[in-house]
Amino acid sequence: MWPEDGAAGSAGDTEGETLGDEAYLAALSSLAGMGPARLERMLVRWQPAEAWSVLARGRLAEVTSVARVGEKVGQRWIGDARRADPAEIHLRHSRAGVTLRRRGTAAYPERLVGDPEPPALLFSQGESALLECPTVAIVGSRRCTRYGADVAFDLGKAAAAHGVTVISGLAIGIDAAAHAGALAADCAPPVGVVGSGLDRIYPRENAVLWRMVAQRGLLLSEAPLGTAPERWRFPARNRIMAALSDACVVVESHVDGGAIGTATEAARRDRTVAAVPGPIRSPASAGANRLIAEGGGVLCDIEDLLVLLDISRTRLPLQEAPARTGGGAPVTDATAVAILDAFDWMPATLEMLAERTGLDLGELAWHLESLGASGLLARRGLWYERRGETPVPAARPG
């Protein structure tokens, strides 16, 4: 418990000297309703430890005036600050393998330095060096069509195969398809920027994909562990995706879709913005087509993407695809046979197949690409399905 305001030699004075700013920033970020703008206003006035002390001492008038919140919010923050322990919050993140990246330190992504709205703190899991590569945000509608999912997958795969880090929001639809394509390339892993704590997977349908990005790529969030995916966090998340990217590509988006917001944030930061044209009668492409009509770039294939990023094939060679073995050749690899059996002649997603086979996600993605190149599987967006009768080796006599 913190002493009342005015008490000498408070615990905050001692802890502020021994506990780093990251711990206090994590604690401040964990307060309900503490968005980027409110946190930034507090940090303009106080250092992180001092801001926490002001809350814990119950200085309501100062809190509401500086953060520009009502008394109800300020009182809730004060109550939470008196119950919470910044050291414990910091330790919980450390034990979960989450790195705290504070603005103004070497660990903070260089791409965010000088941004008009830089997050005060980022929580990350994975390899931060991925942000040193060329990057592209591939975004679009959650309510995408099969056409859009196919294009997003192909662009994500081709970009990653050329050494480009694909950034997206790990939402269902276009985001998931782009990340699945990047992982299938087995080259440059993707980066996911999410709108919840790194332990709060959202949406649940993308649980396998989320874990795969965390294991092989990089996950970033502005929110501490335990934070629920509140609606207002996603537009805030979009500005980070835009700032981290060299270019932003909208594959499909409705007129008022979140992808348009990401593209707007990218243009605000002088990033290249392009869109994939779609059918003029498709609502899913209305936003993307409008971007093009208003002067955005037109992206029709991977060559257009490489031009946008000023990348040449000679500098970043395309990864070779698995050799085709022919649709009629028997499948002799036991793992491939197990994957084919897992379909039961019904379409299945990567997540469904991972659950049925128990395979490591990286190994599963590689086998799916190999089987697809052999003509034994077809992919439709996020779904895979068997093609024709697949000869399998006869069982050996006992």
GROMACS .gro file of C-alpha atoms in nm:
model
  398
    1MET     CA    1   0.000   0.000   0.000
    2TRP     CA    2   0.124   0.346  -0.092
    3PRO     CA    3   0.125   0.623   0.172
    4GLU     CA    4  -0.101   0.924   0.121
    5ASP     CA    5   0.024   1.222  -0.075
    6GLY     CA    6   0.274   1.426   0.121
    7ALA     CA    7   0.424   1.139   0.322
    8ALA     CA    8   0.801   1.146   0.328
    9GLY     CA    9   1.023   0.861   0.212
   10SER     CA   10   0.751   0.677   0.017
   11ALA     CA   11   0.799   0.334  -0.133
   12GLY     CA   12   0.766   0.493  -0.474
   13ASP     CA   13   1.077   0.703  -0.418
   14THR     CA   14   1.281   0.393  -0.338
   15GLU     CA   15   1.135   0.167  -0.604
   16GLY     CA   16   1.164   0.437  -0.870
   17GLU     CA   17   1.539   0.423  -0.826
   18THR     CA   18   1.569   0.045  -0.857
   19LEU     CA   19   1.291  -0.051  -1.098
   20GLY     CA   20   1.330   0.040  -1.465
   21ASP     CA   21   1.096   0.262  -1.662
   22GLU     CA   22   0.979  -0.043  -1.859
   23ALA     CA   23   0.810  -0.184  -1.548
   24TYR     CA   24   0.622   0.137  -1.476
   25LEU     CA   25   0.523   0.177  -1.841
   26ALA     CA   26   0.390  -0.180  -1.844
   27ALA     CA   27   0.194  -0.107  -1.527
   28LEU     CA   28   0.053   0.216  -1.668
   29SER     CA   29  -0.039   0.043  -1.993
   30SER     CA   30  -0.228  -0.223  -1.798
   31LEU     CA   31  -0.478   0.028  -1.656
   32ALA     CA   32  -0.825  -0.007  -1.809
   33GLY     CA   33  -0.882   0.251  -2.080
   34MET     CA   34  -0.521   0.370  -2.085
   35GLY     CA   35  -0.483   0.423  -2.457
   36PRO     CA   36  -0.179   0.563  -2.643
   37ALA     CA   37  -0.300   0.925  -2.635
   38ARG     CA   38  -0.375   0.926  -2.262
   39LEU     CA   39  -0.048   0.757  -2.179
   40GLU     CA   40   0.144   1.002  -2.394
   41ARG     CA   41  -0.015   1.300  -2.219
   42MET     CA   42   0.089   1.161  -1.883
   43LEU     CA   43   0.445   1.099  -2.002
   44VAL     CA   44   0.475   1.454  -2.130
   45ARG     CA   45   0.404   1.569  -1.775
   46TRP     CA   46   0.579   1.297  -1.569
   47GLN     CA   47   0.843   1.027  -1.594
   48PRO     CA   48   0.694   0.673  -1.582
   49ALA     CA   49   0.777   0.610  -1.213
   50GLU     CA   50   0.650   0.955  -1.120
   51ALA     CA   51   0.324   0.903  -1.310
   52TRP     CA   52   0.267   0.578  -1.125
   53SER     CA   53   0.340   0.748  -0.793
   54VAL     CA   54   0.088   1.024  -0.869
   55LEU     CA   55  -0.177   0.758  -0.926
   56ALA     CA   56  -0.086   0.547  -0.625
   57ARG     CA   57  -0.094   0.854  -0.400
   58GLY     CA   58  -0.445   0.935  -0.513
   59ARG     CA   59  -0.382   1.275  -0.671
   60LEU     CA   60  -0.710   1.265  -0.863
   61ALA     CA   61  -0.727   1.628  -0.978
   62GLU     CA   62  -0.384   1.611  -1.139
   63VAL     CA   63  -0.458   1.278  -1.307
   64THR     CA   64  -0.786   1.390  -1.460
   65SER     CA   65  -0.641   1.723  -1.572
   66VAL     CA   66  -0.328   1.583  -1.735
   67ALA     CA   67  -0.478   1.267  -1.889
   68ARG     CA   68  -0.803   1.448  -1.979
   69VAL     CA   69  -1.027   1.182  -1.831
   70GLY     CA   70  -1.333   1.196  -1.609
   71GLU     CA   71  -1.329   1.139  -1.236
   72LYS     CA   72  -1.470   0.788  -1.271
   73VAL     CA   73  -1.179   0.677  -1.491
   74GLY     CA   74  -0.926   0.855  -1.272
   75GLN     CA   75  -1.062   0.694  -0.956
   76ARG     CA   76  -1.048   0.351  -1.119
   77TRP     CA   77  -0.685   0.407  -1.217
   78ILE     CA   78  -0.598   0.517  -0.864
   79GLY     CA   79  -0.761   0.209  -0.716
   80ASP     CA   80  -0.584  -0.023  -0.960
   81ALA     CA   81  -0.248   0.148  -0.904
   82ARG     CA   82  -0.278   0.102  -0.528
   83ARG     CA   83  -0.342  -0.271  -0.572
   84ALA     CA   84  -0.090  -0.348  -0.850
   85ASP     CA   85   0.284  -0.405  -0.824
   86PRO     CA   86   0.492  -0.284  -1.124
   87ALA     CA   87   0.773  -0.525  -1.031
   88GLU     CA   88   0.531  -0.818  -1.041
   89ILE     CA   89   0.389  -0.704  -1.376
   90HIS     CA   90   0.741  -0.680  -1.520
   91LEU     CA   91   0.833  -1.024  -1.385
   92ARG     CA   92   0.522  -1.180  -1.537
   93HIS     CA   93   0.623  -1.057  -1.881
   94SER     CA   94   0.980  -1.173  -1.837
   95ARG     CA   95   0.868  -1.523  -1.737
   96ALA     CA   96   0.640  -1.538  -2.043
   97GLY     CA   97   0.932  -1.460  -2.275
   98VAL     CA   98   0.794  -1.117  -2.362
   99THR     CA   99   1.048  -0.842  -2.426
  100LEU     CA  100   0.959  -0.484  -2.330
  101ARG     CA  101   1.091  -0.227  -2.578
  102ARG     CA  102   1.081   0.126  -2.440
  103ARG     CA  103   1.099   0.432  -2.662
  104GLY     CA  104   1.440   0.596  -2.643
  105THR     CA  105   1.636   0.274  -2.592
  106ALA     CA  106   1.839   0.061  -2.833
  107ALA     CA  107   1.578  -0.216  -2.814
  108TYR     CA  108   1.310   0.009  -2.963
  109PRO     CA  109   1.243  -0.047  -3.338
  110GLU     CA  110   1.435   0.213  -3.536
  111ARG     CA  111   1.147   0.241  -3.785
  112LEU     CA  112   0.932   0.395  -3.511
  113VAL     CA  113   1.187   0.659  -3.409
  114GLY     CA  114   1.057   0.996  -3.521
  115ASP     CA  115   0.708   0.863  -3.593
  116PRO     CA  116   0.428   1.117  -3.534
  117GLU     CA  117   0.257   0.877  -3.290
  118PRO     CA  118   0.524   0.641  -3.157
  119PRO     CA  119   0.414   0.392  -2.891
  120ALA     CA  120   0.581   0.455  -2.556
  121LEU     CA  121   0.632   0.082  -2.507
  122LEU     CA  122   0.610  -0.229  -2.723
  123PHE     CA  123   0.572  -0.587  -2.606
  124SER     CA  124   0.734  -0.844  -2.834
  125GLN     CA  125   0.796  -1.213  -2.885
  126GLY     CA  126   1.034  -1.334  -3.153
  127GLU     CA  127   1.313  -1.201  -3.368
  128SER     CA  128   1.325  -0.821  -3.385
  129ALA     CA  129   1.594  -0.832  -3.658
  130LEU     CA  130   1.314  -0.905  -3.906
  131LEU     CA  131   1.236  -0.533  -3.902
  132GLU     CA  132   1.579  -0.463  -4.050
  133CYS     CA  133   1.474  -0.633  -4.376
  134PRO     CA  134   1.257  -0.473  -4.645
  135THR     CA  135   0.899  -0.481  -4.516
  136VAL     CA  136   0.552  -0.472  -4.665
  137ALA     CA  137   0.216  -0.456  -4.491
  138ILE     CA  138  -0.038  -0.675  -4.668
  139VAL     CA  139  -0.383  -0.592  -4.535
  140GLY     CA  140  -0.744  -0.634  -4.630
  141SER     CA  141  -1.092  -0.740  -4.539
  142ARG     CA  142  -1.186  -1.001  -4.281
  143ARG     CA  143  -1.485  -1.073  -4.509
  144CYS     CA  144  -1.266  -1.152  -4.807
  145THR     CA  145  -1.351  -1.353  -5.115
  146ARG     CA  146  -1.167  -1.663  -5.234
  147TYR     CA  147  -1.003  -1.442  -5.498
  148GLY     CA  148  -0.871  -1.207  -5.231
  149ALA     CA  149  -0.743  -1.486  -5.007
  150ASP     CA  150  -0.566  -1.652  -5.300
  151VAL     CA  151  -0.399  -1.325  -5.403
  152ALA     CA  152  -0.295  -1.244  -5.045
  153PHE     CA  153  -0.145  -1.591  -4.999
  154ASP     CA  154   0.048  -1.569  -5.327
  155LEU     CA  155   0.176  -1.217  -5.253
  156GLY     CA  156   0.279  -1.312  -4.899
  157LYS     CA  157   0.461  -1.619  -5.022
  158ALA     CA  158   0.637  -1.442  -5.307
  159ALA     CA  159   0.738  -1.146  -5.091
  160ALA     CA  160   0.885  -1.370  -4.821
  161ALA     CA  161   1.066  -1.579  -5.081
  162HIS     CA  162   1.239  -1.258  -5.193
  163GLY     CA  163   1.351  -1.176  -4.841
  164VAL     CA  164   1.072  -0.928  -4.768
  165THR     CA  165   0.917  -0.933  -4.420
  166VAL     CA  166   0.538  -0.947  -4.447
  167ILE     CA  167   0.359  -0.745  -4.179
  168SER     CA  168  -0.007  -0.789  -4.103
  169GLY     CA  169  -0.255  -0.789  -3.816
  170LEU     CA  170  -0.323  -1.164  -3.780
  171ALA     CA  171  -0.693  -1.108  -3.837
  172ILE     CA  172  -0.901  -1.361  -4.026
  173GLY     CA  173  -0.930  -1.315  -4.401
  174ILE     CA  174  -0.660  -1.129  -4.593
  175ASP     CA  175  -0.423  -1.091  -4.297
  176ALA     CA  176  -0.424  -1.463  -4.223
  177ALA     CA  177  -0.383  -1.556  -4.589
  178ALA     CA  178  -0.082  -1.324  -4.630
  179HIS     CA  179   0.086  -1.463  -4.319
  180ALA     CA  180   0.013  -1.822  -4.421
  181GLY     CA  181   0.175  -1.752  -4.758
  182ALA     CA  182   0.482  -1.597  -4.597
  183LEU     CA  183   0.523  -1.898  -4.368
  184ALA     CA  184   0.480  -2.139  -4.660
  185ALA     CA  185   0.774  -1.975  -4.837
  186ASP     CA  186   0.998  -2.083  -4.547
  187CYS     CA  187   1.225  -1.785  -4.606
  188ALA     CA  188   1.166  -1.443  -4.445
  189PRO     CA  189   0.929  -1.503  -4.148
  190PRO     CA  190   0.638  -1.262  -4.099
  191VAL     CA  191   0.562  -1.001  -3.834
  192GLY     CA  192   0.224  -0.982  -3.664
  193VAL     CA  193   0.107  -0.662  -3.494
  194VAL     CA  194  -0.190  -0.741  -3.273
  195GLY     CA  195  -0.454  -0.547  -3.080
  196SER     CA  196  -0.450  -0.746  -2.757
  197GLY     CA  197  -0.202  -0.884  -2.507
  198LEU     CA  198   0.035  -1.140  -2.656
  199ASP     CA  199  -0.133  -1.407  -2.444
  200ARG     CA  200  -0.485  -1.321  -2.564
  201ILE     CA  201  -0.509  -1.487  -2.905
  202TYR     CA  202  -0.765  -1.315  -3.123
  203PRO     CA  203  -0.941  -1.435  -3.324
  204ARG     CA  204  -0.935  -1.790  -3.182
  205GLU     CA  205  -0.963  -1.931  -3.534
  206ASN     CA  206  -0.607  -1.816  -3.596
  207ALA     CA  207  -0.456  -1.980  -3.287
  208VAL     CA  208  -0.223  -2.209  -3.481
  209LEU     CA  209  -0.115  -1.931  -3.717
  210TRP     CA  210  -0.059  -1.695  -3.420
  211ARG     CA  211   0.169  -1.949  -3.246
  212MET     CA  212   0.351  -2.017  -3.570
  213VAL     CA  213   0.430  -1.648  -3.620
  214ALA     CA  214   0.547  -1.624  -3.258
  215GLN     CA  215   0.777  -1.925  -3.302
  216ARG     CA  216   0.924  -1.839  -3.641
  217GLY     CA  217   0.869  -1.464  -3.679
  218LEU     CA  218   0.785  -1.169  -3.455
  219LEU     CA  219   0.475  -1.067  -3.260
  220LEU     CA  220   0.430  -0.708  -3.145
  221SER     CA  221   0.167  -0.538  -2.932
  222GLU     CA  222   0.120  -0.206  -2.761
  223ALA     CA  223  -0.081  -0.383  -2.490
  224PRO     CA  224   0.054  -0.579  -2.191
  225LEU     CA  225  -0.027  -0.942  -2.114
  226GLY     CA  226  -0.386  -1.007  -2.024
  227THR     CA  227  -0.527  -0.720  -2.232
  228ALA     CA  228  -0.851  -0.808  -2.407
  229PRO     CA  229  -0.898  -0.728  -2.778
  230GLU     CA  230  -1.109  -0.414  -2.735
  231ARG     CA  231  -1.240  -0.258  -3.055
  232TRP     CA  232  -1.058   0.076  -3.015
  233ARG     CA  233  -0.720  -0.097  -3.002
  234PHE     CA  234  -0.728  -0.206  -3.366
  235PRO     CA  235  -0.720   0.138  -3.533
  236ALA     CA  236  -0.437   0.224  -3.290
  237ARG     CA  237  -0.262  -0.098  -3.392
  238ASN     CA  238  -0.292  -0.006  -3.760
  239ARG     CA  239  -0.070   0.301  -3.722
  240ILE     CA  240   0.213   0.077  -3.593
  241MET     CA  241   0.178  -0.159  -3.889
  242ALA     CA  242   0.196   0.137  -4.125
  243ALA     CA  243   0.500   0.285  -3.952
  244LEU     CA  244   0.693  -0.044  -3.960
  245SER     CA  245   0.638  -0.098  -4.333
  246ASP     CA  246   0.820   0.028  -4.639
  247ALA     CA  247   0.500  -0.014  -4.838
  248CYS     CA  248   0.136  -0.096  -4.770
  249VAL     CA  249  -0.064  -0.317  -5.004
  250VAL     CA  250  -0.442  -0.345  -4.976
  251VAL     CA  251  -0.563  -0.667  -5.136
  252GLU     CA  252  -0.936  -0.641  -5.068
  253SER     CA  253  -1.121  -0.390  -4.854
  254HIS     CA  254  -1.473  -0.265  -4.819
  255VAL     CA  255  -1.511   0.111  -4.847
  256ASP     CA  256  -1.502   0.162  -4.472
  257GLY     CA  257  -1.267  -0.127  -4.389
  258GLY     CA  258  -0.982  -0.113  -4.138
  259ALA     CA  259  -0.736  -0.175  -4.420
  260ILE     CA  260  -0.820   0.168  -4.560
  261GLY     CA  261  -0.728   0.313  -4.222
  262THR     CA  262  -0.391   0.137  -4.238
  263ALA     CA  263  -0.333   0.268  -4.589
  264THR     CA  264  -0.422   0.620  -4.473
  265GLU     CA  265  -0.172   0.595  -4.186
  266ALA     CA  266   0.091   0.467  -4.431
  267ALA     CA  267   0.035   0.758  -4.669
  268ARG     CA  268   0.055   0.998  -4.375
  269ARG     CA  269   0.404   0.860  -4.311
  270ASP     CA  270   0.508   0.890  -4.678
  271ARG     CA  271   0.503   0.514  -4.728
  272THR     CA  272   0.417   0.376  -5.069
  273VAL     CA  273   0.052   0.267  -5.087
  274ALA     CA  274  -0.086   0.032  -5.351
  275ALA     CA  275  -0.393  -0.183  -5.399
  276VAL     CA  276  -0.484  -0.497  -5.588
  277PRO     CA  277  -0.767  -0.424  -5.833
  278GLY     CA  278  -1.082  -0.632  -5.797
  279PRO     CA  279  -1.417  -0.678  -5.971
  280ILE     CA  280  -1.612  -0.353  -5.980
  281ARG     CA  281  -1.926  -0.535  -5.866
  282SER     CA  282  -1.759  -0.684  -5.559
  283PRO     CA  283  -1.816  -0.490  -5.232
  284ALA     CA  284  -1.502  -0.658  -5.097
  285SER     CA  285  -1.294  -0.469  -5.355
  286ALA     CA  286  -1.473  -0.134  -5.338
  287GLY     CA  287  -1.221   0.022  -5.100
  288ALA     CA  288  -0.918  -0.112  -5.286
  289ASN     CA  289  -1.053   0.008  -5.620
  290ARG     CA  290  -1.123   0.352  -5.473
  291LEU     CA  291  -0.763   0.375  -5.349
  292ILE     CA  292  -0.645   0.315  -5.705
  293ALA     CA  293  -0.892   0.568  -5.844
  294GLU     CA  294  -0.762   0.828  -5.597
  295GLY     CA  295  -0.403   0.784  -5.710
  296GLY     CA  296  -0.274   0.480  -5.523
  297GLY     CA  297  -0.043   0.237  -5.695
  298VAL     CA  298  -0.177  -0.064  -5.881
  299LEU     CA  299  -0.035  -0.401  -5.783
  300CYS     CA  300  -0.104  -0.694  -6.014
  301ASP     CA  301   0.183  -0.933  -5.943
  302ILE     CA  302   0.504  -0.982  -5.747
  303GLU     CA  303   0.700  -0.781  -6.003
  304ASP     CA  304   0.490  -0.475  -5.915
  305LEU     CA  305   0.563  -0.536  -5.546
  306LEU     CA  306   0.937  -0.559  -5.606
  307VAL     CA  307   0.923  -0.232  -5.799
  308LEU     CA  308   0.736  -0.068  -5.511
  309LEU     CA  309   1.007  -0.180  -5.270
  310ASP     CA  310   1.292  -0.112  -5.514
  311ILE     CA  311   1.406  -0.473  -5.489
  312SER     CA  312   1.565  -0.665  -5.775
  313ARG     CA  313   1.548  -1.039  -5.830
  314THR     CA  314   1.924  -1.050  -5.866
  315ARG     CA  315   1.974  -0.903  -5.519
  316LEU     CA  316   1.712  -1.121  -5.350
  317PRO     CA  317   1.675  -1.445  -5.549
  318LEU     CA  318   1.344  -1.626  -5.545
  319GLN     CA  319   1.338  -1.945  -5.343
  320GLU     CA  320   1.311  -2.253  -5.561
  321ALA     CA  321   0.979  -2.431  -5.546
  322PRO     CA  322   0.965  -2.803  -5.463
  323ALA     CA  323   1.010  -3.021  -5.769
  324ARG     CA  324   0.694  -3.173  -5.916
  325THR     CA  325   0.676  -3.548  -5.898
  326GLY     CA  326   0.364  -3.594  -6.107
  327GLY     CA  327   0.010  -3.657  -5.992
  328GLY     CA  328   0.024  -4.029  -6.065
  329ALA     CA  329   0.341  -4.114  -5.874
  330PRO     CA  330   0.292  -4.307  -5.549
  331VAL     CA  331   0.345  -4.113  -5.230
  332THR     CA  332   0.612  -4.298  -5.037
  333ASP     CA  333   0.682  -4.050  -4.756
  334ALA     CA  334   0.499  -4.164  -4.443
  335THR     CA  335   0.441  -3.808  -4.323
  336ALA     CA  336   0.291  -3.704  -4.657
  337VAL     CA  337   0.063  -4.009  -4.651
  338ALA     CA  338  -0.051  -3.918  -4.299
  339ILE     CA  339  -0.130  -3.563  -4.412
  340LEU     CA  340  -0.333  -3.687  -4.709
  341ASP     CA  341  -0.521  -3.930  -4.486
  342ALA     CA  342  -0.603  -3.643  -4.249
  343PHE     CA  343  -0.818  -3.479  -4.517
  344ASP     CA  344  -1.080  -3.755  -4.530
  345TRP     CA  345  -1.168  -3.604  -4.871
  346MET     CA  346  -1.296  -3.286  -4.715
  347PRO     CA  347  -1.126  -2.943  -4.741
  348ALA     CA  348  -0.918  -2.850  -4.437
  349THR     CA  349  -0.723  -2.549  -4.311
  350LEU     CA  350  -0.365  -2.543  -4.185
  351GLU     CA  351  -0.497  -2.528  -3.828
  352MET     CA  352  -0.723  -2.830  -3.877
  353LEU     CA  353  -0.445  -3.038  -4.029
  354ALA     CA  354  -0.201  -2.942  -3.753
  355GLU     CA  355  -0.450  -3.060  -3.493
  356ARG     CA  356  -0.522  -3.387  -3.677
  357THR     CA  357  -0.161  -3.480  -3.752
  358GLY     CA  358   0.020  -3.335  -3.452
  359LEU     CA  359   0.294  -3.211  -3.685
  360ASP     CA  360   0.517  -2.912  -3.622
  361LEU     CA  361   0.371  -2.619  -3.810
  362GLY     CA  362   0.682  -2.551  -4.013
  363GLU     CA  363   0.712  -2.914  -4.123
  364LEU     CA  364   0.341  -2.927  -4.207
  365ALA     CA  365   0.356  -2.610  -4.420
  366TRP     CA  366   0.654  -2.748  -4.612
  367HIS     CA  367   0.477  -3.078  -4.685
  368LEU     CA  368   0.162  -2.899  -4.797
  369GLU     CA  369   0.361  -2.692  -5.044
  370SER     CA  370   0.539  -3.001  -5.171
  371LEU     CA  371   0.213  -3.193  -5.212
  372GLY     CA  372   0.061  -2.894  -5.389
  373ALA     CA  373   0.355  -2.868  -5.627
  374SER     CA  374   0.315  -3.241  -5.698
  375GLY     CA  375  -0.044  -3.187  -5.803
  376LEU     CA  376  -0.185  -3.385  -5.512
  377LEU     CA  377  -0.340  -3.090  -5.328
  378ALA     CA  378  -0.518  -2.774  -5.433
  379ARG     CA  379  -0.536  -2.459  -5.226
  380ARG     CA  380  -0.832  -2.223  -5.219
  381GLY     CA  381  -0.751  -1.931  -4.994
  382LEU     CA  382  -0.691  -2.075  -4.647
  383TRP     CA  383  -0.833  -2.416  -4.743
  384TYR     CA  384  -0.654  -2.719  -4.886
  385GLU     CA  385  -0.819  -3.015  -5.057
  386ARG     CA  386  -0.706  -3.341  -5.215
  387ARG     CA  387  -0.709  -3.373  -5.591
  388GLY     CA  388  -0.811  -3.705  -5.746
  389GLU     CA  389  -0.713  -4.049  -5.623
  390THR     CA  390  -0.366  -4.043  -5.474
  391PRO     CA  391  -0.172  -4.370  -5.517
  392VAL     CA  392  -0.018  -4.483  -5.190
  393PRO     CA  393   0.226  -4.768  -5.140
  394ALA     CA  394   0.071  -5.103  -5.064
  395ALA     CA  395   0.128  -5.239  -4.717
  396ARG     CA  396   0.413  -5.484  -4.693
  397PRO     CA  397   0.321  -5.841  -4.598
  398GLY     CA  398   0.386  -5.917  -4.232
   0.00000   0.00000   0.00000
